CSV table of C-alpha atoms in Angstrom, one decimal:
chain,number,residue,atom,x,y,z
W,165,MET,CA,-150.1,81.8,118.5
W,166,VAL,CA,-152.4,81.4,115.4
W,167,SER,CA,-153.2,77.8,114.3
W,168,ILE,CA,-153.4,78.5,110.1
W,169,THR,CA,-156.0,75.7,108.8
W,170,ARG,CA,-154.6,73.7,105.7
W,171,ALA,CA,-156.2,71.3,103.6
W,172,ALA,CA,-154.1,69.1,101.4
W,173,ASP,CA,-157.0,67.4,99.7
W,174,LEU,CA,-158.6,71.0,98.7
W,175,LEU,CA,-155.7,71.9,96.5
W,176,GLU,CA,-156.1,71.2,92.5
W,177,VAL,CA,-153.9,69.5,90.5
W,178,GLY,CA,-155.0,69.6,86.9
W,179,ALA,CA,-153.2,66.7,86.3
W,180,ASN,CA,-155.6,65.7,83.4
W,181,GLY,CA,-158.9,66.4,82.0
W,182,GLY,CA,-160.3,66.6,78.4
W,183,GLY,CA,-162.6,68.6,75.9
W,184,TRP,CA,-165.5,67.7,74.5
W,185,VAL,CA,-168.1,69.5,71.6
W,186,ALA,CA,-171.4,69.5,70.5
W,187,PRO,CA,-173.9,71.1,67.9
W,188,LEU,CA,-175.7,74.2,69.8
W,189,GLY,CA,-178.1,73.7,72.1
W,190,THR,CA,-176.7,69.9,73.3
W,191,SER,CA,-177.5,69.6,77.0
W,192,SER,CA,-175.1,69.3,79.4
W,193,PRO,CA,-173.1,65.6,80.6
W,194,ALA,CA,-173.9,67.5,84.0
W,195,ASP,CA,-171.3,65.3,85.6
W,196,PRO,CA,-167.4,64.9,85.8
W,197,ALA,CA,-167.5,61.7,86.4
W,198,ILE,CA,-169.2,60.5,83.4
W,199,GLN,CA,-167.9,60.2,79.7
W,200,PRO,CA,-169.9,62.0,77.3
W,201,ALA,CA,-172.0,60.3,74.8
W,202,ALA,CA,-173.3,61.3,71.8
W,203,PRO,CA,-173.7,63.8,69.9
W,204,TRP,CA,-170.5,65.2,71.7
W,205,LEU,CA,-167.5,64.6,69.9
W,206,PRO,CA,-164.0,64.7,71.8
W,207,LEU,CA,-161.1,66.9,70.8
W,208,GLY,CA,-158.8,64.4,71.5
W,209,ALA,CA,-155.0,65.2,73.0
W,210,ILE,CA,-154.7,68.6,74.8
W,211,SER,CA,-150.8,70.1,75.1
W,212,ASP,CA,-149.5,69.5,78.2
W,213,ASP,CA,-150.1,73.7,79.1
W,214,GLY,CA,-154.1,71.8,80.0
W,215,LEU,CA,-157.1,74.2,79.8
W,216,VAL,CA,-156.9,78.3,80.5
W,217,GLN,CA,-160.3,79.5,82.6
W,218,GLY,CA,-160.3,83.3,81.6
W,219,PHE,CA,-162.0,86.1,83.0
W,220,GLU,CA,-161.3,88.9,81.5
W,221,GLU,CA,-163.6,92.0,83.8
W,222,ASP,CA,-163.6,95.6,83.0
W,223,THR,CA,-164.9,98.3,85.8
W,224,GLN,CA,-166.0,101.3,86.0
W,225,SER,CA,-165.1,104.1,89.3
W,226,PHE,CA,-166.9,107.0,90.4
W,227,THR,CA,-165.3,109.5,92.8
W,228,PRO,CA,-166.9,112.3,94.2
W,229,TRP,CA,-165.7,115.6,93.6
W,230,GLY,CA,-163.3,116.3,97.1
W,231,TYR,CA,-162.8,112.9,97.6
W,232,THR,CA,-159.6,110.9,96.3
W,233,ALA,CA,-161.4,107.0,96.6
W,234,PRO,CA,-163.7,106.1,94.5
W,235,ILE,CA,-167.8,105.4,96.4
W,236,ARG,CA,-169.1,102.9,93.7
W,237,THR,CA,-167.7,100.6,91.2
W,238,THR,CA,-169.2,98.8,88.0
W,239,ILE,CA,-168.4,95.8,86.5
W,240,THR,CA,-168.9,97.1,82.8
W,241,SER,CA,-167.5,94.1,81.2
W,242,SER,CA,-167.4,90.2,82.3
W,243,LEU,CA,-166.0,87.9,79.9
W,244,ARG,CA,-165.7,84.0,80.5
W,245,THR,CA,-162.9,82.3,78.3
W,246,PHE,CA,-161.1,78.5,77.9
W,247,GLY,CA,-158.1,78.3,76.1
W,248,LEU,CA,-156.7,75.2,75.2
W,249,THR,CA,-154.0,73.6,72.6
W,250,VAL,CA,-155.3,70.9,70.8
W,251,TRP,CA,-152.9,68.5,69.1
W,252,GLU,CA,-155.0,65.9,67.1
W,253,THR,CA,-155.4,68.2,64.3
W,254,GLY,CA,-156.0,65.2,62.0
W,255,ARG,CA,-159.0,64.4,63.5
W,256,THR,CA,-162.6,65.8,62.4
W,257,THR,CA,-164.4,67.2,64.7
W,258,VAL,CA,-160.9,69.2,65.2
W,259,GLN,CA,-160.3,70.4,61.7
W,260,ALA,CA,-164.2,71.2,61.5
W,261,LEU,CA,-163.6,73.7,64.4
W,262,GLN,CA,-160.3,75.3,63.1
W,263,TYR,CA,-161.7,75.8,60.1
W,264,ARG,CA,-165.5,76.5,61.0
W,265,LEU,CA,-166.4,73.9,58.9
W,266,ASP,CA,-169.4,71.2,59.1
W,267,ALA,CA,-167.8,67.8,59.9
W,268,ALA,CA,-169.6,66.0,57.4
W,269,ASP,CA,-167.5,68.3,54.8
W,270,LEU,CA,-164.4,66.7,55.6
W,271,THR,CA,-165.3,62.8,54.2
W,272,PRO,CA,-162.5,61.6,52.3
W,273,ALA,CA,-163.4,61.2,48.7
W,274,GLY,CA,-161.2,58.3,47.1
W,275,GLY,CA,-158.9,58.7,50.2
W,276,LEU,CA,-158.2,62.7,49.9
W,277,THR,CA,-160.3,65.8,52.0
W,278,THR,CA,-160.6,69.0,50.3
W,279,PHE,CA,-162.3,72.0,51.6
W,280,ALA,CA,-161.6,75.9,50.8
W,281,GLU,CA,-161.6,78.8,53.9
W,282,THR,CA,-163.8,81.6,53.4
W,283,ALA,CA,-163.5,85.1,53.2
W,284,SER,CA,-166.0,86.1,54.9
W,285,PRO,CA,-166.9,83.6,57.6
W,286,VAL,CA,-170.1,83.4,59.7
W,287,PRO,CA,-170.2,82.8,63.3
W,288,ASP,CA,-169.6,79.4,64.9
W,289,ARG,CA,-171.2,78.2,67.9
W,290,ARG,CA,-171.1,75.0,70.2
W,291,ALA,CA,-171.9,73.7,72.9
W,292,PHE,CA,-168.2,73.1,75.1
W,293,TRP,CA,-167.6,70.7,77.6
W,294,PHE,CA,-164.3,70.6,79.7
W,295,VAL,CA,-163.5,68.7,82.6
W,296,VAL,CA,-160.5,69.0,84.5
W,297,LEU,CA,-159.3,65.4,86.4
W,298,ASP,CA,-156.6,65.6,89.8
W,299,GLY,CA,-157.1,61.6,90.8
W,300,ASP,CA,-160.2,60.8,92.7
W,301,ASN,CA,-160.0,63.9,95.0
W,302,PHE,CA,-160.9,66.6,92.3
W,303,GLN,CA,-163.4,66.9,89.1
W,304,ARG,CA,-164.4,69.7,87.4
W,305,GLY,CA,-166.6,69.7,84.2
W,306,PHE,CA,-167.2,73.6,82.7
W,307,TYR,CA,-170.5,73.4,80.4
W,308,VAL,CA,-170.3,76.5,77.7
W,309,PRO,CA,-173.4,76.1,76.1
W,310,GLU,CA,-173.2,78.9,73.4
W,311,GLY,CA,-169.3,79.0,72.9
W,312,GLU,CA,-167.5,80.3,69.8
W,313,ILE,CA,-163.3,80.1,68.8
W,314,THR,CA,-162.8,83.8,68.9
W,315,GLU,CA,-159.2,83.5,68.6
W,316,ARG,CA,-156.5,81.1,66.6
W,317,SER,CA,-152.9,81.1,66.6
W,318,ASP,CA,-150.5,80.0,64.5
W,319,VAL,CA,-150.1,77.0,63.5
W,320,THR,CA,-146.1,75.7,63.5
W,321,HIS,CA,-145.0,72.6,61.1
W,322,LYS,CA,-141.6,71.7,62.0
W,323,GLN,CA,-139.9,68.4,62.8
W,324,ASP,CA,-138.8,69.1,66.6
W,325,GLU,CA,-142.6,70.0,67.8
W,326,ILE,CA,-146.4,69.2,66.9
W,327,ALA,CA,-148.3,70.7,65.1
W,328,GLY,CA,-151.6,71.7,66.9
W,329,PHE,CA,-154.5,74.3,67.0
W,330,GLU,CA,-154.2,77.1,69.9
W,331,TRP,CA,-157.7,78.1,70.6
W,332,THR,CA,-159.5,81.1,73.2
W,333,ILE,CA,-163.2,79.8,73.1
W,334,THR,CA,-165.3,82.8,74.4
W,335,ALA,CA,-168.4,82.0,76.3
W,336,TYR,CA,-171.6,83.8,75.5
W,337,PRO,CA,-175.1,84.3,77.5
W,338,ASP,CA,-177.2,81.6,77.2
W,339,ASN,CA,-181.4,82.2,77.4
W,340,ALA,CA,-181.1,81.9,81.2
W,341,GLY,CA,-178.1,85.0,80.4
W,342,ASN,CA,-175.8,82.3,82.3
W,343,THR,CA,-172.2,81.8,80.0
W,344,VAL,CA,-170.6,78.8,81.9
W,345,TYR,CA,-172.3,75.8,84.0
W,346,HIS,CA,-169.7,74.6,86.6
W,347,PHE,CA,-170.7,70.7,88.0
W,348,ASP,CA,-167.7,69.7,90.4
W,349,ARG,CA,-166.9,66.8,92.3
W,350,LEU,CA,-164.6,68.1,95.5
W,351,PRO,CA,-163.8,67.1,98.7
W,352,GLU,CA,-166.1,68.5,101.3
W,353,THR,CA,-164.5,71.6,103.1
W,354,PRO,CA,-164.1,70.8,106.7
W,355,GLU,CA,-166.1,73.6,109.1
W,356,TYR,CA,-164.2,75.5,110.9
W,357,SER,CA,-163.6,75.5,114.8
W,358,GLY,CA,-162.0,78.6,115.5
W,359,SER,CA,-158.6,76.6,115.3
C-alpha cells in the first residue's frame, strides 16, 4: 500500500494580514514578523476577502510541421498582481492611493478636506509591503518595490454595506529586474524518507 505523505503544519490559512505603502525607493521591511516603521504607512482594515496574489502569464507554443504537439513553449508575458479591498476609506494614506494624490494634499483646512480629480492622471508608482499570517506557523511577506494601482472598482455607498476601495496592484520590475520579493517564516519541510 502506498503511504501518502502529509504535513498539516505546511498548510496555510490566510487568517490575518495587512498592507503598507511607502514612497518609491523605500527598502523592504524584510521580515513579516517585524512591524514596519516610517516611512511605511498602514492601509488599515482590509476586507475579509483577504489578499489575492495574482499570476497572469501568456505563452507562445511552437509546433513543427507534421507534429500535433509543440516542441517548445515560450513565456511572452508574465505579470504579478495583488488584489485587495481596503475598508478604511477615510484614512489619508488610502485616499491618497485611490485618487493618486500626495497625502499632504489631503490636509484639512478648517475641518474640510478638498481636492479635485484630474482628467489626465499620471503614473503613481509606490512601494508596497503585504503580510499574510496564519498564527505562528506561517508568516509571509511580499515586497513590491515598484507597484501601482492599475484597476479600481466602483465604490458602493449604501446602508447595509461598508464602502471600500477595491484595487489591483501591478508589480513592475525594479532595477534588478525583479517584481516581487518574498520573505517567509514557514515550518521546515520534513525530509522525505520514502514512506
